[in-house]
GROMACS .gro file of C-alpha atoms in nm:
model
  205
    1MET     CA    1  -0.262  -2.264   2.040
    2THR     CA    2  -0.627  -2.358   1.988
    3LYS     CA    3  -0.757  -2.704   1.906
    4GLU     CA    4  -0.873  -2.579   1.567
    5THR     CA    5  -0.528  -2.437   1.483
    6ILE     CA    6  -0.347  -2.762   1.566
    7LEU     CA    7  -0.599  -2.970   1.369
    8SER     CA    8  -0.568  -2.735   1.071
    9ILE     CA    9  -0.187  -2.753   1.077
   10ALA     CA   10  -0.202  -3.132   1.107
   11ASP     CA   11  -0.450  -3.173   0.823
   12GLN     CA   12  -0.248  -2.967   0.579
   13HIS     CA   13   0.084  -3.121   0.680
   14PHE     CA   14  -0.008  -3.489   0.678
   15ARG     CA   15  -0.220  -3.470   0.362
   16ASN     CA   16   0.064  -3.294   0.181
   17ALA     CA   17   0.316  -3.549   0.312
   18ASN     CA   18   0.104  -3.847   0.206
   19PRO     CA   19   0.230  -3.979  -0.129
   20GLY     CA   20  -0.090  -4.177  -0.186
   21GLY     CA   21  -0.333  -3.890  -0.241
   22ASN     CA   22  -0.676  -3.994  -0.119
   23LYS     CA   23  -0.536  -4.332  -0.013
   24TRP     CA   24  -0.310  -4.341   0.292
   25ALA     CA   25   0.028  -4.472   0.175
   26PHE     CA   26   0.241  -4.495   0.490
   27ARG     CA   27   0.282  -4.834   0.653
   28LYS     CA   28   0.320  -4.760   1.026
   29ILE     CA   29   0.195  -4.405   1.082
   30PHE     CA   30  -0.171  -4.316   1.034
   31TYR     CA   31  -0.320  -3.967   1.017
   32GLY     CA   32  -0.658  -3.891   1.182
   33PRO     CA   33  -0.921  -3.991   0.922
   34PHE     CA   34  -0.703  -4.282   0.808
   35ILE     CA   35  -0.645  -4.434   1.154
   36PRO     CA   36  -0.804  -4.782   1.152
   37GLU     CA   37  -1.079  -4.786   1.413
   38LYS     CA   38  -0.955  -5.112   1.568
   39LYS     CA   39  -0.599  -4.978   1.608
   40LEU     CA   40  -0.729  -4.661   1.769
   41SER     CA   41  -0.952  -4.852   2.008
   42THR     CA   42  -0.666  -5.082   2.110
   43ALA     CA   43  -0.426  -4.790   2.162
   44ARG     CA   44  -0.681  -4.608   2.380
   45GLN     CA   45  -0.730  -4.917   2.594
   46ALA     CA   46  -0.358  -4.997   2.618
   47TYR     CA   47  -0.192  -4.660   2.678
   48ALA     CA   48  -0.386  -4.357   2.550
   49SER     CA   49  -0.692  -4.318   2.769
   50PHE     CA   50  -0.849  -3.995   2.646
   51SER     CA   51  -1.203  -3.872   2.593
   52PRO     CA   52  -1.298  -3.817   2.225
   53ARG     CA   53  -1.520  -3.533   2.346
   54GLU     CA   54  -1.215  -3.346   2.472
   55GLU     CA   55  -0.933  -3.459   2.243
   56ALA     CA   56  -0.911  -3.544   1.875
   57PRO     CA   57  -0.664  -3.809   1.752
   58ILE     CA   58  -0.417  -3.666   1.501
   59LEU     CA   59  -0.159  -3.938   1.437
   60LEU     CA   60  -0.107  -4.297   1.546
   61TYR     CA   61   0.219  -4.487   1.513
   62ASP     CA   62   0.180  -4.863   1.545
   63ASP     CA   63   0.499  -5.031   1.673
   64THR     CA   64   0.358  -5.385   1.678
   65LEU     CA   65   0.470  -5.653   1.436
   66PHE     CA   66   0.118  -5.776   1.367
   67GLY     CA   67  -0.051  -5.435   1.350
   68THR     CA   68  -0.255  -5.444   1.669
   69GLY     CA   69  -0.174  -5.088   1.778
   70LYS     CA   70  -0.104  -5.200   2.135
   71THR     CA   71   0.232  -5.019   2.150
   72GLY     CA   72   0.365  -4.711   1.978
   73PHE     CA   73   0.247  -4.354   2.018
   74LEU     CA   74  -0.064  -4.149   1.962
   75ILE     CA   75  -0.078  -3.773   1.913
   76THR     CA   76  -0.396  -3.579   1.990
   77ASN     CA   77  -0.454  -3.206   1.972
   78GLU     CA   78  -0.348  -3.186   2.338
   79LYS     CA   79  -0.111  -3.470   2.425
   80PHE     CA   80   0.152  -3.716   2.309
   81TYR     CA   81   0.066  -4.061   2.445
   82TYR     CA   82   0.320  -4.339   2.424
   83SER     CA   83   0.394  -4.701   2.503
   84MET     CA   84   0.749  -4.795   2.408
   85THR     CA   85   1.050  -4.971   2.547
   86ALA     CA   86   1.317  -4.784   2.741
   87SER     CA   87   1.576  -4.962   2.526
   88TYR     CA   88   1.579  -5.210   2.238
   89SER     CA   89   1.516  -5.509   2.466
   90GLY     CA   90   1.384  -5.333   2.775
   91PRO     CA   91   1.038  -5.332   2.935
   92ASP     CA   92   0.755  -5.112   2.808
   93THR     CA   93   0.716  -4.763   2.950
   94VAL     CA   94   0.380  -4.586   2.930
   95GLY     CA   95   0.303  -4.218   2.973
   96ASN     CA   96   0.194  -3.894   2.812
   97LEU     CA   97   0.319  -3.539   2.760
   98GLU     CA   98   0.136  -3.214   2.693
   99LEU     CA   99   0.208  -3.095   2.339
  100SER     CA  100   0.278  -2.750   2.482
  101ASP     CA  101   0.567  -2.901   2.682
  102ILE     CA  102   0.734  -3.054   2.376
  103HIS     CA  103   0.992  -2.809   2.240
  104SER     CA  104   1.180  -3.057   2.023
  105PHE     CA  105   1.105  -3.404   1.889
  106LYS     CA  106   1.361  -3.619   1.710
  107VAL     CA  107   1.376  -3.978   1.589
  108GLN     CA  108   1.725  -4.125   1.574
  109ILE     CA  109   1.726  -4.422   1.339
  110ASN     CA  110   1.965  -4.698   1.446
  111LYS     CA  111   2.055  -5.028   1.280
  112MET     CA  112   1.787  -5.237   1.453
  113SER     CA  113   1.555  -4.975   1.605
  114ALA     CA  114   1.502  -4.604   1.662
  115ASP     CA  115   1.530  -4.382   1.968
  116ILE     CA  116   1.276  -4.109   2.043
  117PHE     CA  117   1.417  -3.788   2.188
  118VAL     CA  118   1.187  -3.526   2.339
  119ASN     CA  119   1.342  -3.197   2.451
  120ASP     CA  120   1.687  -3.350   2.384
  121LYS     CA  121   1.624  -3.636   2.629
  122LYS     CA  122   1.568  -3.998   2.527
  123LEU     CA  123   1.207  -4.097   2.593
  124GLY     CA  124   1.208  -4.451   2.458
  125ASN     CA  125   1.282  -4.693   2.178
  126ILE     CA  126   1.069  -4.809   1.883
  127THR     CA  127   1.148  -5.066   1.618
  128LEU     CA  128   0.943  -5.036   1.299
  129ILE     CA  129   0.932  -4.672   1.188
  130SER     CA  130   1.091  -4.581   0.855
  131ARG     CA  131   1.315  -4.279   0.803
  132GLU     CA  132   1.050  -4.118   0.580
  133GLU     CA  133   0.780  -4.166   0.843
  134ALA     CA  134   1.011  -4.032   1.114
  135LEU     CA  135   1.075  -3.714   0.915
  136VAL     CA  136   0.701  -3.658   0.866
  137VAL     CA  137   0.644  -3.677   1.244
  138GLU     CA  138   0.945  -3.457   1.323
  139ASP     CA  139   0.827  -3.195   1.075
  140PHE     CA  140   0.484  -3.185   1.238
  141PHE     CA  141   0.634  -3.103   1.578
  142ASP     CA  142   0.854  -2.837   1.415
  143LEU     CA  143   0.544  -2.681   1.259
  144ILE     CA  144   0.341  -2.657   1.579
  145ARG     CA  145   0.645  -2.528   1.769
  146SER     CA  146   0.703  -2.257   1.508
  147ASP     CA  147   0.339  -2.154   1.517
  148THR     CA  148   0.341  -2.139   1.898
  149LEU     CA  149   0.655  -1.923   1.899
  150HIS     CA  150   0.508  -1.694   1.634
  151VAL     CA  151   0.200  -1.642   1.850
  152ALA     CA  152   0.428  -1.568   2.146
  153TYR     CA  153   0.612  -1.307   1.942
  154GLU     CA  154   0.286  -1.143   1.838
  155GLN     CA  155   0.179  -1.125   2.201
  156VAL     CA  156   0.509  -0.969   2.312
  157ALA     CA  157   0.504  -0.729   2.019
  158ALA     CA  158   0.146  -0.625   2.095
  159ALA     CA  159   0.232  -0.577   2.462
  160SER     CA  160   0.528  -0.358   2.368
  161ASP     CA  161   0.293  -0.121   2.185
  162THR     CA  162   0.120  -0.041   2.513
  163THR     CA  163   0.434   0.137   2.630
  164ALA     CA  164   0.338   0.428   2.409
  165SER     CA  165   0.088   0.531   2.674
  166GLY     CA  166   0.377   0.598   2.913
  167LYS     CA  167   0.227   0.377   3.182
  168ASN     CA  168   0.496   0.108   3.163
  169SER     CA  169   0.810   0.140   3.373
  170ASN     CA  170   1.164   0.106   3.245
  171ALA     CA  171   1.172  -0.239   3.406
  172ASP     CA  172   0.868  -0.342   3.201
  173ILE     CA  173   1.038  -0.229   2.883
  174MET     CA  174   1.358  -0.417   2.961
  175GLU     CA  175   1.155  -0.729   3.041
  176LYS     CA  176   0.986  -0.712   2.700
  177ILE     CA  177   1.325  -0.676   2.531
  178LYS     CA  178   1.442  -0.982   2.723
  179GLN     CA  179   1.140  -1.179   2.603
  180LEU     CA  180   1.207  -1.076   2.245
  181LYS     CA  181   1.571  -1.185   2.280
  182GLU     CA  182   1.458  -1.527   2.401
  183LEU     CA  183   1.239  -1.561   2.091
  184LEU     CA  184   1.534  -1.456   1.874
  185ASP     CA  185   1.757  -1.719   2.037
  186MET     CA  186   1.492  -1.982   1.964
  187GLU     CA  187   1.485  -1.864   1.600
  188ALA     CA  188   1.117  -1.777   1.632
  189ILE     CA  189   1.184  -1.427   1.495
  190THR     CA  190   1.446  -1.281   1.266
  191GLN     CA  191   1.726  -1.046   1.369
  192GLU     CA  192   1.551  -0.769   1.176
  193GLU     CA  193   1.222  -0.820   1.364
  194PHE     CA  194   1.409  -0.817   1.694
  195ASP     CA  195   1.601  -0.498   1.608
  196VAL     CA  196   1.287  -0.312   1.502
  197LYS     CA  197   1.094  -0.392   1.820
  198LYS     CA  198   1.399  -0.341   2.041
  199ASN     CA  199   1.461   0.007   1.896
  200GLU     CA  200   1.095   0.097   1.941
  201LEU     CA  201   1.110  -0.004   2.306
  202LEU     CA  202   1.442   0.170   2.376
  203SER     CA  203   1.311   0.493   2.228
  204ARG     CA  204   1.051   0.502   2.507
  205LEU     CA  205   1.297   0.481   2.795
   0.00000   0.00000   0.00000
């Protein structure tokens, strides 16, 4: 997925999710143009060391009580940077993940805090996010995942068309069917789309 595609998806999603119109209405999450410059600067110094020439900030979550931006997470068009505790009262853990490596992102709201799960594994704990804000972030990751999987389907589908030339072996055809099945299992394509492409490929064996 290109930088422009991710930024376009983010812009449409977060502007539509913002109940304040031209004024940013969320308390702890901040979308690109609405990220306070001081929070962004502090986050970059504390845990998200990236070059603005190479990455564009998309969303910042500030998990500090006094709004300094020193802990929380920051999403750019390439990475997910974070500084959060391993547990409610544990020490801070700092790191980053490539967006392309994030296949699922969930926020589990607890009584006193919230747990962040990435790819079904607990990454850390945050304390101040609201359920509404959590859903907005989760939906963003669902959107970019869906778009990535759709692109993958288009690539597999386009590659399957090359079998018409007769140059692809039976093994190549079966491999493409396998790739399509993986996309079906991930719900990236419908059963109908899978059946159509599968039948096209099988007819060339």
